[in-house]
């Protein structure tokens, strides 16, 4: 057995909390080795130990790479040996181009002068390799989070990689683009490059992984060899959560009422390129108690549509009408949209949904300071009472509501974001990728919360790149492509094949990537909502 990597007895603690407890882990040369486990199981911590983010001396155990013991003091030490890690949190500079970000640390050139022509040509090749057709001089700020992830992977490929570590690389991608990325990993495997893949998408692991190691509570539970036959996803889930999940989605009997949200003839133009129409005369409706899914490929316009509705947070020259509860609604600003009964849970909870450095209490009450204020003075006792109540109702796992939000797991962070917008008492809740980067156990809890919202009379819109998720929790699925709704299916008639057929029949251009997502300035618009 030719192991390129061996990790023996790795333990890592953060104060009294033991994040890793005597973990052993090996990767064979040319192998795709998957790591899976619930949020907080220790996957990312183990990879940060390997790459030198947590330096030698801050953990117990031994790392052997290429047959020699390694004591990495920083990430540049591991990169020098060809160990490249792509973190879940992207490390890109928004106001630089894709090419500039790719070659930021090692630009091509001679005598200290950067050769921009070579950088542009090489970046174009790398971007094409990860399935991205945007010009290399496109600014990162004009790309959506899914495209930014692809640029991050192209950036890693520009280095002499021997062991590639990918932490949730497809979390921001739809199924087609995820499949393209997995194909790239298979190509690397054929070239003898080893990969470590961390993902919550078990179907991806089953497709490409040679072996799967399951972590639970900081311990390695089992390593499963996938080369001897198919691996049951139920078996992986049982090992991850230490319990059976009879169904991946909770059962639900919807009680659907009258139309609560109606959008008519909605059109939106690009915020920078004002002559470019992104949303084309869209009609859309949601009933009380109904969960409506919006399916589509990257660039279909789903997020742009949702954000333009929510206080015109995206786009220019927006036209059309919105009715909420048969009353024409003014949604021209975020504040007015909230007052009208709309709430929008962003796809990027870390950047746009939460203030990670603030505590849970402040994050939950942030979008409705009026609800905890008197004469524009915040009532600290009421704020504490509200946050504690949502902690209980949403089952947020934390020490108390004064805990820093950035230290919560992904699933609990998402519950805080949901609590923030539920405190605004919305009639319509738009959830953009509500389970991105969340493990299967936490996903089930989020699905239960979504169904509970619908049962209490809310209208719920779910935008998701995971078709099984839409099929599993939605009462109706609308299909979007190129800024238009091109299909609609009830839960009974919806299938992945029908959804993809609706998209393919309506496609009139080859490039499915050329609709930039909202600029990063959206953060202030969503988070800064005062009393």
Short mmCIF file of C-alpha atoms in Angstrom, two decimals:
data_model
loop_
_atom_site.label_atom_id
_atom_site.label_comp_id
_atom_site.label_asym_id
_atom_site.label_seq_id
_atom_site.Cartn_x
_atom_site.Cartn_y
_atom_site.Cartn_z
CA UNK A 1 0.00 0.00 0.00
CA UNK A 2 1.54 3.32 -1.13
CA UNK A 3 0.42 5.95 1.36
CA UNK A 4 1.20 9.54 0.44
CA UNK A 5 -0.11 10.68 3.86
CA UNK A 6 -0.33 9.15 7.30
CA UNK A 7 -1.70 10.93 10.38
CA UNK A 8 -1.32 9.04 13.64
CA UNK A 9 -2.98 9.77 16.99
CA UNK A 10 -3.93 13.36 16.21
CA UNK A 11 -5.53 15.20 19.16
CA UNK A 12 -6.34 18.91 19.26
CA UNK A 13 -8.00 20.92 22.02
CA UNK A 14 -9.41 24.43 22.26
CA UNK A 15 -9.39 25.16 25.97
CA UNK A 16 -11.54 22.50 27.66
CA UNK A 17 -13.07 21.39 24.34
CA UNK A 18 -11.37 18.45 22.61
CA UNK A 19 -11.96 18.93 18.90
CA UNK A 20 -9.89 15.87 17.86
CA UNK A 21 -9.30 12.81 20.00
CA UNK A 22 -6.65 10.31 18.84
CA UNK A 23 -7.60 10.43 15.15
CA UNK A 24 -5.66 8.30 12.66
CA UNK A 25 -6.05 8.85 8.94
CA UNK A 26 -4.26 7.74 5.76
CA UNK A 27 -4.43 8.72 2.09
CA UNK A 28 -3.07 6.53 -0.70
CA UNK A 29 -1.29 7.95 -3.72
CA UNK A 30 -3.79 8.82 -6.45
CA UNK A 31 -6.73 8.26 -4.11
CA UNK A 32 -9.82 10.37 -3.56
CA UNK A 33 -10.42 10.03 0.17
CA UNK A 34 -13.61 11.54 1.57
CA UNK A 35 -14.12 12.88 5.08
CA UNK A 36 -17.65 13.19 6.39
CA UNK A 37 -19.36 13.87 9.69
CA UNK A 38 -21.74 16.29 11.33
CA UNK A 39 -20.82 19.94 11.82
CA UNK A 40 -18.34 20.07 14.69
CA UNK A 41 -17.15 16.49 14.14
CA UNK A 42 -13.57 17.69 13.55
CA UNK A 43 -13.16 17.43 9.77
CA UNK A 44 -11.94 20.96 9.10
CA UNK A 45 -9.83 20.95 12.27
CA UNK A 46 -8.03 17.79 11.11
CA UNK A 47 -7.25 19.37 7.74
CA UNK A 48 -6.01 22.58 9.37
CA UNK A 49 -3.64 20.47 11.45
CA UNK A 50 -2.41 18.76 8.28
CA UNK A 51 -1.88 22.00 6.33
CA UNK A 52 -0.12 23.91 9.09
CA UNK A 53 -2.92 26.34 9.88
CA UNK A 54 -2.63 24.83 13.35
CA UNK A 55 1.17 24.56 13.63
CA UNK A 56 3.22 21.69 14.98
CA UNK A 57 3.27 21.89 18.75
CA UNK A 58 -0.36 22.99 19.03
CA UNK A 59 -1.59 19.40 18.66
CA UNK A 60 -0.58 15.89 19.67
CA UNK A 61 0.32 13.13 17.20
CA UNK A 62 2.47 12.62 14.14
CA UNK A 63 2.17 13.48 10.43
CA UNK A 64 4.02 11.48 7.77
CA UNK A 65 4.01 12.82 4.21
CA UNK A 66 5.89 11.13 1.38
CA UNK A 67 7.30 8.74 4.01
CA UNK A 68 8.88 11.47 6.18
CA UNK A 69 7.66 13.05 9.40
CA UNK A 70 6.56 16.65 8.82
CA UNK A 71 6.33 19.45 11.35
CA UNK A 72 4.56 22.26 9.52
CA UNK A 73 4.82 25.63 11.25
CA UNK A 74 2.58 27.49 8.80
CA UNK A 75 0.58 26.88 5.66
CA UNK A 76 3.43 27.91 3.33
CA UNK A 77 5.43 24.93 4.64
CA UNK A 78 2.79 22.45 3.49
CA UNK A 79 2.19 24.29 0.20
CA UNK A 80 5.90 24.05 -0.61
CA UNK A 81 5.50 20.26 -0.57
CA UNK A 82 2.39 20.31 -2.77
CA UNK A 83 -0.30 20.12 -0.06
CA UNK A 84 -2.92 22.65 -1.11
CA UNK A 85 -6.04 23.31 0.95
CA UNK A 86 -9.14 25.12 -0.22
CA UNK A 87 -11.03 26.32 2.83
CA UNK A 88 -14.78 26.59 3.14
CA UNK A 89 -14.37 30.34 3.68
CA UNK A 90 -13.09 31.80 0.42
CA UNK A 91 -9.84 33.80 0.41
CA UNK A 92 -10.36 36.11 -2.55
CA UNK A 93 -9.95 39.88 -2.92
CA UNK A 94 -13.25 41.27 -4.28
CA UNK A 95 -11.84 44.24 -6.22
CA UNK A 96 -9.20 42.21 -8.05
CA UNK A 97 -9.88 40.17 -11.17
CA UNK A 98 -10.07 36.38 -11.32
CA UNK A 99 -6.61 36.24 -12.94
CA UNK A 100 -5.11 38.56 -10.33
CA UNK A 101 -6.54 36.45 -7.51
CA UNK A 102 -5.27 33.21 -9.06
CA UNK A 103 -1.69 34.46 -9.35
CA UNK A 104 -1.64 36.84 -6.39
CA UNK A 105 1.02 34.91 -4.45
CA UNK A 106 3.12 33.84 -7.46
CA UNK A 107 2.55 36.07 -10.51
CA UNK A 108 4.24 35.07 -13.77
CA UNK A 109 6.90 37.45 -15.02
CA UNK A 110 10.60 38.28 -15.26
CA UNK A 111 12.92 40.53 -13.24
CA UNK A 112 10.13 41.57 -10.90
CA UNK A 113 7.80 42.64 -13.72
CA UNK A 114 4.47 40.83 -13.98
CA UNK A 115 3.64 39.49 -17.43
CA UNK A 116 -0.11 40.15 -17.58
CA UNK A 117 -0.52 38.48 -20.98
CA UNK A 118 0.83 35.18 -19.64
CA UNK A 119 -1.25 35.54 -16.46
CA UNK A 120 -4.39 36.13 -18.53
CA UNK A 121 -3.75 33.16 -20.83
CA UNK A 122 -2.89 30.77 -17.99
CA UNK A 123 -5.87 31.95 -15.93
CA UNK A 124 -8.18 31.33 -18.89
CA UNK A 125 -6.93 27.73 -19.13
CA UNK A 126 -7.35 27.16 -15.38
CA UNK A 127 -10.82 28.70 -15.29
CA UNK A 128 -11.90 26.56 -18.22
CA UNK A 129 -10.56 23.49 -16.42
CA UNK A 130 -12.98 24.08 -13.55
CA UNK A 131 -15.85 24.81 -15.92
CA UNK A 132 -15.92 28.61 -15.68
CA UNK A 133 -16.19 30.59 -18.89
CA UNK A 134 -15.99 34.12 -17.48
CA UNK A 135 -13.13 36.28 -18.83
CA UNK A 136 -10.08 36.21 -16.53
CA UNK A 137 -10.31 39.99 -16.06
CA UNK A 138 -13.79 39.72 -14.44
CA UNK A 139 -13.76 41.27 -10.98
CA UNK A 140 -14.51 38.87 -8.11
CA UNK A 141 -17.07 41.34 -6.71
CA UNK A 142 -19.11 40.88 -9.89
CA UNK A 143 -19.25 37.10 -9.46
CA UNK A 144 -21.68 35.08 -7.39
CA UNK A 145 -20.45 32.88 -4.57
CA UNK A 146 -20.62 29.78 -6.76
CA UNK A 147 -18.31 31.29 -9.35
CA UNK A 148 -16.00 32.54 -6.63
CA UNK A 149 -15.63 28.96 -5.39
CA UNK A 150 -14.56 27.90 -8.87
CA UNK A 151 -11.98 30.69 -8.98
CA UNK A 152 -10.65 29.51 -5.61
CA UNK A 153 -10.21 26.00 -7.01
CA UNK A 154 -8.48 27.37 -10.14
CA UNK A 155 -6.19 29.30 -7.80
CA UNK A 156 -5.22 26.06 -6.06
CA UNK A 157 -4.59 24.34 -9.38
CA UNK A 158 -2.09 27.04 -10.36
CA UNK A 159 0.29 25.63 -7.76
CA UNK A 160 2.24 22.36 -8.05
CA UNK A 161 -0.38 20.32 -6.23
CA UNK A 162 0.25 16.73 -5.10
CA UNK A 163 -2.37 16.46 -2.35
CA UNK A 164 -5.46 18.61 -2.83
CA UNK A 165 -7.75 19.21 0.16
CA UNK A 166 -11.22 20.52 -0.62
CA UNK A 167 -13.43 21.62 2.28
CA UNK A 168 -17.04 21.66 1.04
CA UNK A 169 -16.03 22.68 -2.51
CA UNK A 170 -19.47 22.10 -4.02
CA UNK A 171 -21.53 23.66 -1.24
CA UNK A 172 -22.08 26.76 -3.42
CA UNK A 173 -22.61 24.91 -6.69
CA UNK A 174 -25.64 23.44 -8.38
CA UNK A 175 -25.70 19.78 -9.38
CA UNK A 176 -24.39 20.27 -12.92
CA UNK A 177 -21.43 22.34 -11.80
CA UNK A 178 -20.77 20.03 -8.86
CA UNK A 179 -20.62 17.10 -11.27
CA UNK A 180 -18.14 18.98 -13.46
CA UNK A 181 -15.92 19.64 -10.46
CA UNK A 182 -16.04 15.99 -9.41
CA UNK A 183 -15.00 15.05 -12.93
CA UNK A 184 -11.94 17.27 -12.46
CA UNK A 185 -11.06 15.34 -9.30
CA UNK A 186 -11.33 12.09 -11.24
CA UNK A 187 -8.96 13.53 -13.86
CA UNK A 188 -6.50 14.43 -11.10
CA UNK A 189 -6.77 10.89 -9.79
CA UNK A 190 -5.83 9.55 -13.22
CA UNK A 191 -2.76 11.80 -13.10
CA UNK A 192 -1.72 10.39 -9.71
CA UNK A 193 -2.82 13.41 -7.66
CA UNK A 194 -4.38 12.57 -4.31
CA UNK A 195 -7.44 14.42 -3.02
CA UNK A 196 -9.18 14.75 0.32
CA UNK A 197 -12.82 15.73 -0.14
CA UNK A 198 -14.94 17.06 2.71
CA UNK A 199 -18.62 17.17 1.80
CA UNK A 200 -22.07 16.80 3.30
CA UNK A 201 -23.43 15.65 -0.07
CA UNK A 202 -23.31 11.90 0.35
CA UNK A 203 -24.21 11.22 -3.29
CA UNK A 204 -21.01 13.03 -4.31
CA UNK A 205 -18.91 10.95 -1.95
CA UNK A 206 -20.41 7.73 -3.22
CA UNK A 207 -19.70 8.76 -6.80
CA UNK A 208 -16.00 9.64 -6.60
CA UNK A 209 -14.51 8.48 -3.29
CA UNK A 210 -12.24 5.43 -3.10
CA UNK A 211 -12.55 5.44 0.68
CA UNK A 212 -14.70 7.37 3.17
CA UNK A 213 -13.62 8.11 6.73
CA UNK A 214 -16.42 9.07 9.12
CA UNK A 215 -15.69 11.38 12.06
CA UNK A 216 -18.00 11.78 15.04
CA UNK A 217 -17.37 13.97 18.08
CA UNK A 218 -13.69 14.36 17.18
CA UNK A 219 -13.03 10.65 16.73
CA UNK A 220 -12.57 8.53 13.62
CA UNK A 221 -15.45 6.06 13.68
CA UNK A 222 -14.91 4.00 10.53
CA UNK A 223 -13.09 4.02 7.19
CA UNK A 224 -15.23 2.52 4.44
CA UNK A 225 -13.64 1.11 1.27
CA UNK A 226 -15.91 2.02 -1.65
CA UNK A 227 -13.88 0.06 -4.20
CA UNK A 228 -15.45 -3.24 -3.17
CA UNK A 229 -19.00 -2.22 -4.00
CA UNK A 230 -21.63 0.50 -3.48
CA UNK A 231 -21.92 2.02 -0.01
CA UNK A 232 -25.31 2.63 1.56
CA UNK A 233 -25.94 6.28 2.39
CA UNK A 234 -28.03 5.12 5.35
CA UNK A 235 -24.96 3.32 6.71
CA UNK A 236 -22.88 6.50 6.44
CA UNK A 237 -25.60 8.54 8.14
CA UNK A 238 -25.88 6.06 11.02
CA UNK A 239 -22.13 6.30 11.58
CA UNK A 240 -22.23 10.11 11.40
CA UNK A 241 -25.11 10.77 13.78
CA UNK A 242 -25.10 7.54 15.82
CA UNK A 243 -28.81 7.06 15.18
CA UNK A 244 -31.12 5.94 12.40
CA UNK A 245 -32.79 8.47 10.15
CA UNK A 246 -35.78 6.61 8.78
CA UNK A 247 -36.48 9.32 6.26
CA UNK A 248 -34.17 11.99 4.88
CA UNK A 249 -37.09 14.43 4.87
CA UNK A 250 -39.81 14.73 7.54
CA UNK A 251 -43.32 13.76 6.49
CA UNK A 252 -45.68 16.67 5.93
CA UNK A 253 -49.37 17.20 5.23
CA UNK A 254 -49.65 20.81 3.99
CA UNK A 255 -52.68 22.99 4.68
CA UNK A 256 -52.55 25.42 1.78
CA UNK A 257 -54.72 28.54 1.85
CA UNK A 258 -55.25 31.67 -0.20
CA UNK A 259 -52.60 33.50 -2.23
CA UNK A 260 -50.36 35.43 0.17
CA UNK A 261 -47.71 36.77 -2.21
CA UNK A 262 -48.32 37.74 -5.84
CA UNK A 263 -45.67 39.19 -8.13
CA UNK A 264 -46.69 40.50 -11.54
CA UNK A 265 -44.60 41.49 -14.57
CA UNK A 266 -41.39 41.78 -12.54
CA UNK A 267 -38.34 42.94 -14.51
CA UNK A 268 -34.84 43.71 -13.29
CA UNK A 269 -31.73 45.08 -15.00
CA UNK A 270 -28.12 44.48 -14.03
CA UNK A 271 -26.85 46.90 -11.32
CA UNK A 272 -23.64 47.71 -13.24
CA UNK A 273 -24.49 47.01 -16.89
CA UNK A 274 -27.73 48.93 -17.05
CA UNK A 275 -28.69 47.78 -20.56
CA UNK A 276 -28.63 44.12 -19.56
CA UNK A 277 -31.93 42.62 -18.40
CA UNK A 278 -31.59 39.90 -15.77
CA UNK A 279 -35.23 39.15 -14.85
CA UNK A 280 -37.79 39.20 -17.67
CA UNK A 281 -41.46 40.00 -16.89
CA UNK A 282 -41.83 37.33 -14.19
CA UNK A 283 -45.15 36.34 -12.63
CA UNK A 284 -45.01 34.39 -9.36
CA UNK A 285 -47.24 33.55 -6.42
CA UNK A 286 -47.13 31.78 -3.06
CA UNK A 287 -50.10 30.65 -0.96
CA UNK A 288 -50.39 30.63 2.80
CA UNK A 289 -49.07 27.37 4.23
CA UNK A 290 -47.27 26.53 0.98
CA UNK A 291 -43.58 25.73 0.46
CA UNK A 292 -42.61 26.76 -3.07
CA UNK A 293 -39.22 25.73 -4.44
CA UNK A 294 -37.29 27.57 -7.15
CA UNK A 295 -35.01 25.31 -9.18
CA UNK A 296 -32.48 26.33 -11.80
CA UNK A 297 -28.86 26.27 -12.87
CA UNK A 298 -26.26 28.77 -11.72
CA UNK A 299 -27.00 32.09 -13.40
CA UNK A 300 -30.70 31.34 -13.81
CA UNK A 301 -31.58 34.48 -11.86
CA UNK A 302 -33.06 32.88 -8.73
CA UNK A 303 -31.06 34.86 -6.15
CA UNK A 304 -31.29 38.03 -8.23
CA UNK A 305 -35.09 37.69 -8.36
CA UNK A 306 -35.37 37.12 -4.61
CA UNK A 307 -33.04 39.99 -3.71
CA UNK A 308 -34.73 42.41 -6.07
CA UNK A 309 -38.01 41.66 -4.31
CA UNK A 310 -36.44 42.19 -0.91
CA UNK A 311 -36.04 45.94 -0.86
CA UNK A 312 -34.48 46.14 -4.32
CA UNK A 313 -31.25 44.79 -2.83
CA UNK A 314 -30.19 43.81 -6.34
CA UNK A 315 -30.61 45.44 -9.70
CA UNK A 316 -31.69 48.69 -11.37
CA UNK A 317 -34.71 49.84 -13.37
CA UNK A 318 -36.91 47.41 -11.43
CA UNK A 319 -40.52 47.35 -12.60
CA UNK A 320 -43.57 45.31 -11.68
CA UNK A 321 -46.03 44.98 -8.84
CA UNK A 322 -46.10 43.06 -5.57
CA UNK A 323 -49.17 42.16 -3.57
CA UNK A 324 -49.06 40.71 -0.06
CA UNK A 325 -52.38 39.53 1.40
CA UNK A 326 -54.27 41.19 -1.49
CA UNK A 327 -52.70 44.54 -0.64
CA UNK A 328 -50.28 46.26 -2.95
CA UNK A 329 -46.91 46.30 -1.19
CA UNK A 330 -44.13 48.86 -1.27
CA UNK A 331 -40.87 46.86 -1.29
CA UNK A 332 -38.64 49.64 -2.58
CA UNK A 333 -36.27 49.48 0.43
CA UNK A 334 -35.23 46.73 2.85
CA UNK A 335 -37.05 48.47 5.70
CA UNK A 336 -40.24 48.80 3.65
CA UNK A 337 -40.00 45.18 2.48
CA UNK A 338 -39.74 44.01 6.09
CA UNK A 339 -42.68 46.21 7.10
CA UNK A 340 -44.69 44.76 4.20
CA UNK A 341 -44.12 41.24 5.52
CA UNK A 342 -41.14 39.97 3.51
CA UNK A 343 -38.01 38.34 4.93
CA UNK A 344 -34.99 37.05 3.01
CA UNK A 345 -32.45 34.57 4.39
CA UNK A 346 -29.33 35.05 2.28
CA UNK A 347 -27.38 32.18 0.73
CA UNK A 348 -24.17 33.41 2.38
CA UNK A 349 -24.88 33.41 6.11
CA UNK A 350 -21.27 34.10 7.10
CA UNK A 351 -20.85 37.27 5.04
CA UNK A 352 -24.38 38.61 4.66
CA UNK A 353 -26.55 36.84 7.21
CA UNK A 354 -24.66 37.25 10.49
CA UNK A 355 -22.25 39.48 12.33
CA UNK A 356 -19.97 36.62 13.31
CA UNK A 357 -18.13 38.66 15.93
CA UNK A 358 -21.37 39.54 17.74
CA UNK A 359 -23.26 37.33 20.16
CA UNK A 360 -26.37 35.33 19.39
CA UNK A 361 -28.58 37.78 21.26
CA UNK A 362 -27.67 40.76 19.09
CA UNK A 363 -27.85 38.80 15.84
CA UNK A 364 -31.36 37.53 16.56
CA UNK A 365 -32.75 41.00 17.28
CA UNK A 366 -30.77 42.91 14.66
CA UNK A 367 -33.42 43.09 11.92
CA UNK A 368 -36.17 44.22 14.31
CA UNK A 369 -34.67 46.62 16.83
CA UNK A 370 -38.07 48.28 17.08
CA UNK A 371 -39.34 45.11 18.70
CA UNK A 372 -36.95 45.47 21.64
CA UNK A 373 -36.85 49.27 21.89
CA UNK A 374 -38.78 51.99 23.62
CA UNK A 375 -38.32 55.58 22.41
CA UNK A 376 -35.42 54.30 20.27
CA UNK A 377 -33.62 52.95 23.35
CA UNK A 378 -32.92 49.20 23.34
CA UNK A 379 -34.37 47.33 26.30
CA UNK A 380 -31.58 44.88 27.23
CA UNK A 381 -33.90 42.72 29.36
CA UNK A 382 -36.41 42.37 26.53
CA UNK A 383 -33.60 41.63 24.07
CA UNK A 384 -32.34 38.84 26.33
CA UNK A 385 -35.86 37.45 26.75
CA UNK A 386 -36.51 37.41 22.98
CA UNK A 387 -33.16 35.76 22.18
CA UNK A 388 -33.60 33.15 24.91
CA UNK A 389 -37.07 32.33 23.62
CA UNK A 390 -35.79 31.80 20.06
CA UNK A 391 -32.90 29.75 21.36
CA UNK A 392 -35.43 27.42 23.00
CA UNK A 393 -37.89 27.34 20.09
CA UNK A 394 -35.23 26.78 17.42
CA UNK A 395 -33.15 24.47 19.61
CA UNK A 396 -29.96 26.44 19.05
CA UNK A 397 -27.10 24.50 20.63
CA UNK A 398 -24.94 27.02 22.49
CA UNK A 399 -23.65 27.78 25.98
CA UNK A 400 -26.01 30.77 26.21
CA UNK A 401 -27.25 33.61 24.00
CA UNK A 402 -24.14 35.64 24.82
CA UNK A 403 -21.98 33.17 22.89
CA UNK A 404 -20.24 34.56 19.81
CA UNK A 405 -22.15 33.56 16.67
CA UNK A 406 -18.98 32.78 14.73
CA UNK A 407 -18.18 29.95 17.12
CA UNK A 408 -21.39 28.04 16.39
CA UNK A 409 -21.65 25.14 13.94
CA UNK A 410 -23.10 25.85 10.50
CA UNK A 411 -26.48 24.39 11.39
CA UNK A 412 -26.78 26.49 14.55
CA UNK A 413 -25.65 29.61 12.70
CA UNK A 414 -28.45 29.01 10.22
CA UNK A 415 -30.95 28.71 13.08
CA UNK A 416 -29.77 32.10 14.37
CA UNK A 417 -30.31 33.64 10.91
CA UNK A 418 -33.79 32.11 10.73
CA UNK A 419 -34.55 33.42 14.22
CA UNK A 420 -33.44 36.92 13.17
CA UNK A 421 -35.93 37.04 10.35
CA UNK A 422 -38.74 35.28 12.19
CA UNK A 423 -38.53 38.01 14.82
CA UNK A 424 -39.62 40.48 12.12
CA UNK A 425 -42.96 38.57 11.95
CA UNK A 426 -42.91 38.01 8.18
CA UNK A 427 -45.79 36.71 6.11
CA UNK A 428 -43.43 35.48 3.38
CA UNK A 429 -40.04 33.96 4.14
CA UNK A 430 -37.59 33.52 1.26
CA UNK A 431 -34.83 31.00 2.05
CA UNK A 432 -31.84 31.05 -0.30
CA UNK A 433 -29.83 27.80 -0.02
CA UNK A 434 -31.04 27.23 3.58
CA UNK A 435 -28.99 24.07 4.18
CA UNK A 436 -25.76 24.94 2.38
CA UNK A 437 -22.77 23.50 4.25
CA UNK A 438 -24.95 21.76 6.84
CA UNK A 439 -24.76 18.08 7.75
CA UNK A 440 -27.63 15.64 7.29
CA UNK A 441 -28.71 15.68 10.92
CA UNK A 442 -28.92 19.49 11.05
CA UNK A 443 -30.63 19.54 7.64
CA UNK A 444 -33.45 17.43 9.03
CA UNK A 445 -33.95 19.97 11.82
CA UNK A 446 -34.01 22.86 9.32
CA UNK A 447 -36.57 21.01 7.18
CA UNK A 448 -38.75 20.52 10.25
CA UNK A 449 -38.52 24.25 11.03
CA UNK A 450 -39.46 25.14 7.43
CA UNK A 451 -42.50 22.87 7.55
CA UNK A 452 -43.48 24.32 10.91
CA UNK A 453 -43.37 27.82 9.42
CA UNK A 454 -45.68 26.75 6.60
CA UNK A 455 -48.04 25.03 9.05
CA UNK A 456 -48.29 28.26 11.05
CA UNK A 457 -49.61 30.06 7.98
CA UNK A 458 -46.46 31.55 6.48
CA UNK A 459 -45.71 31.37 2.79
CA UNK A 460 -42.23 29.90 2.28
CA UNK A 461 -39.99 30.13 -0.79
CA UNK A 462 -36.97 27.81 -0.95
CA UNK A 463 -34.16 28.41 -3.45
CA UNK A 464 -31.88 25.38 -3.58
CA UNK A 465 -29.26 23.89 -5.87
CA UNK A 466 -29.98 20.42 -4.48
CA UNK A 467 -32.86 18.92 -6.44
CA UNK A 468 -33.50 16.10 -3.92
CA UNK A 469 -34.02 18.80 -1.29
CA UNK A 470 -36.58 20.63 -3.40
CA UNK A 471 -38.35 17.39 -4.26
CA UNK A 472 -38.33 16.33 -0.61
CA UNK A 473 -39.77 19.42 1.10
CA UNK A 474 -41.63 21.55 -1.47
CA UNK A 475 -45.33 21.47 -2.28
CA UNK A 476 -44.71 23.08 -5.66
CA UNK A 477 -41.54 23.67 -7.69
CA UNK A 478 -41.05 26.53 -10.16
CA UNK A 479 -38.20 26.19 -12.64
CA UNK A 480 -36.17 29.24 -13.58
CA UNK A 481 -33.80 29.72 -16.49
CA UNK A 482 -32.24 32.82 -18.01
CA UNK A 483 -34.31 35.12 -15.82
CA UNK A 484 -37.67 33.54 -16.66
CA UNK A 485 -39.89 30.89 -15.08
CA UNK A 486 -39.98 28.07 -17.62
CA UNK A 487 -41.82 25.31 -15.79
CA UNK A 488 -43.94 24.51 -12.75
CA UNK A 489 -44.64 21.15 -11.11
CA UNK A 490 -46.67 19.98 -8.16
CA UNK A 491 -44.91 17.77 -5.63
CA UNK A 492 -46.68 14.72 -7.06
CA UNK A 493 -45.52 15.27 -10.63
CA UNK A 494 -42.06 16.77 -10.07
CA UNK A 495 -38.95 14.73 -10.92
CA UNK A 496 -35.33 15.66 -11.53
CA UNK A 497 -35.73 14.64 -15.17
CA UNK A 498 -38.74 16.90 -15.74
CA UNK A 499 -37.02 19.85 -14.09
CA UNK A 500 -33.89 19.43 -16.22
CA UNK A 501 -35.99 18.99 -19.36
CA UNK A 502 -37.76 22.28 -18.64
CA UNK A 503 -34.39 24.01 -18.29
CA UNK A 504 -32.86 22.47 -21.38
CA UNK A 505 -35.87 23.18 -23.58
CA UNK A 506 -35.74 26.85 -22.63
CA UNK A 507 -32.00 27.38 -22.96
CA UNK A 508 -31.13 29.74 -25.76
CA UNK A 509 -27.47 30.39 -24.94
CA UNK A 510 -24.59 28.06 -24.28
CA UNK A 511 -23.09 30.01 -21.40
CA UNK A 512 -24.99 29.35 -18.17
CA UNK A 513 -22.57 31.39 -16.12
CA UNK A 514 -22.90 34.91 -17.40
CA UNK A 515 -25.35 36.41 -14.89
CA UNK A 516 -23.25 37.98 -12.14
CA UNK A 517 -24.72 37.70 -8.67
CA UNK A 518 -25.31 40.68 -6.41
CA UNK A 519 -22.40 42.93 -5.45
CA UNK A 520 -20.94 42.44 -2.00
CA UNK A 521 -22.29 45.79 -0.83
CA UNK A 522 -25.50 43.89 -0.08
CA UNK A 523 -24.15 43.19 3.40
CA UNK A 524 -24.90 46.68 4.66
CA UNK A 525 -28.36 46.70 3.10
CA UNK A 526 -29.45 43.51 4.85
CA UNK A 527 -27.69 43.84 8.19
CA UNK A 528 -28.12 47.54 8.88
CA UNK A 529 -31.82 47.80 9.69
CA UNK A 530 -32.33 50.19 12.58
CA UNK A 531 -35.30 50.97 14.82
#
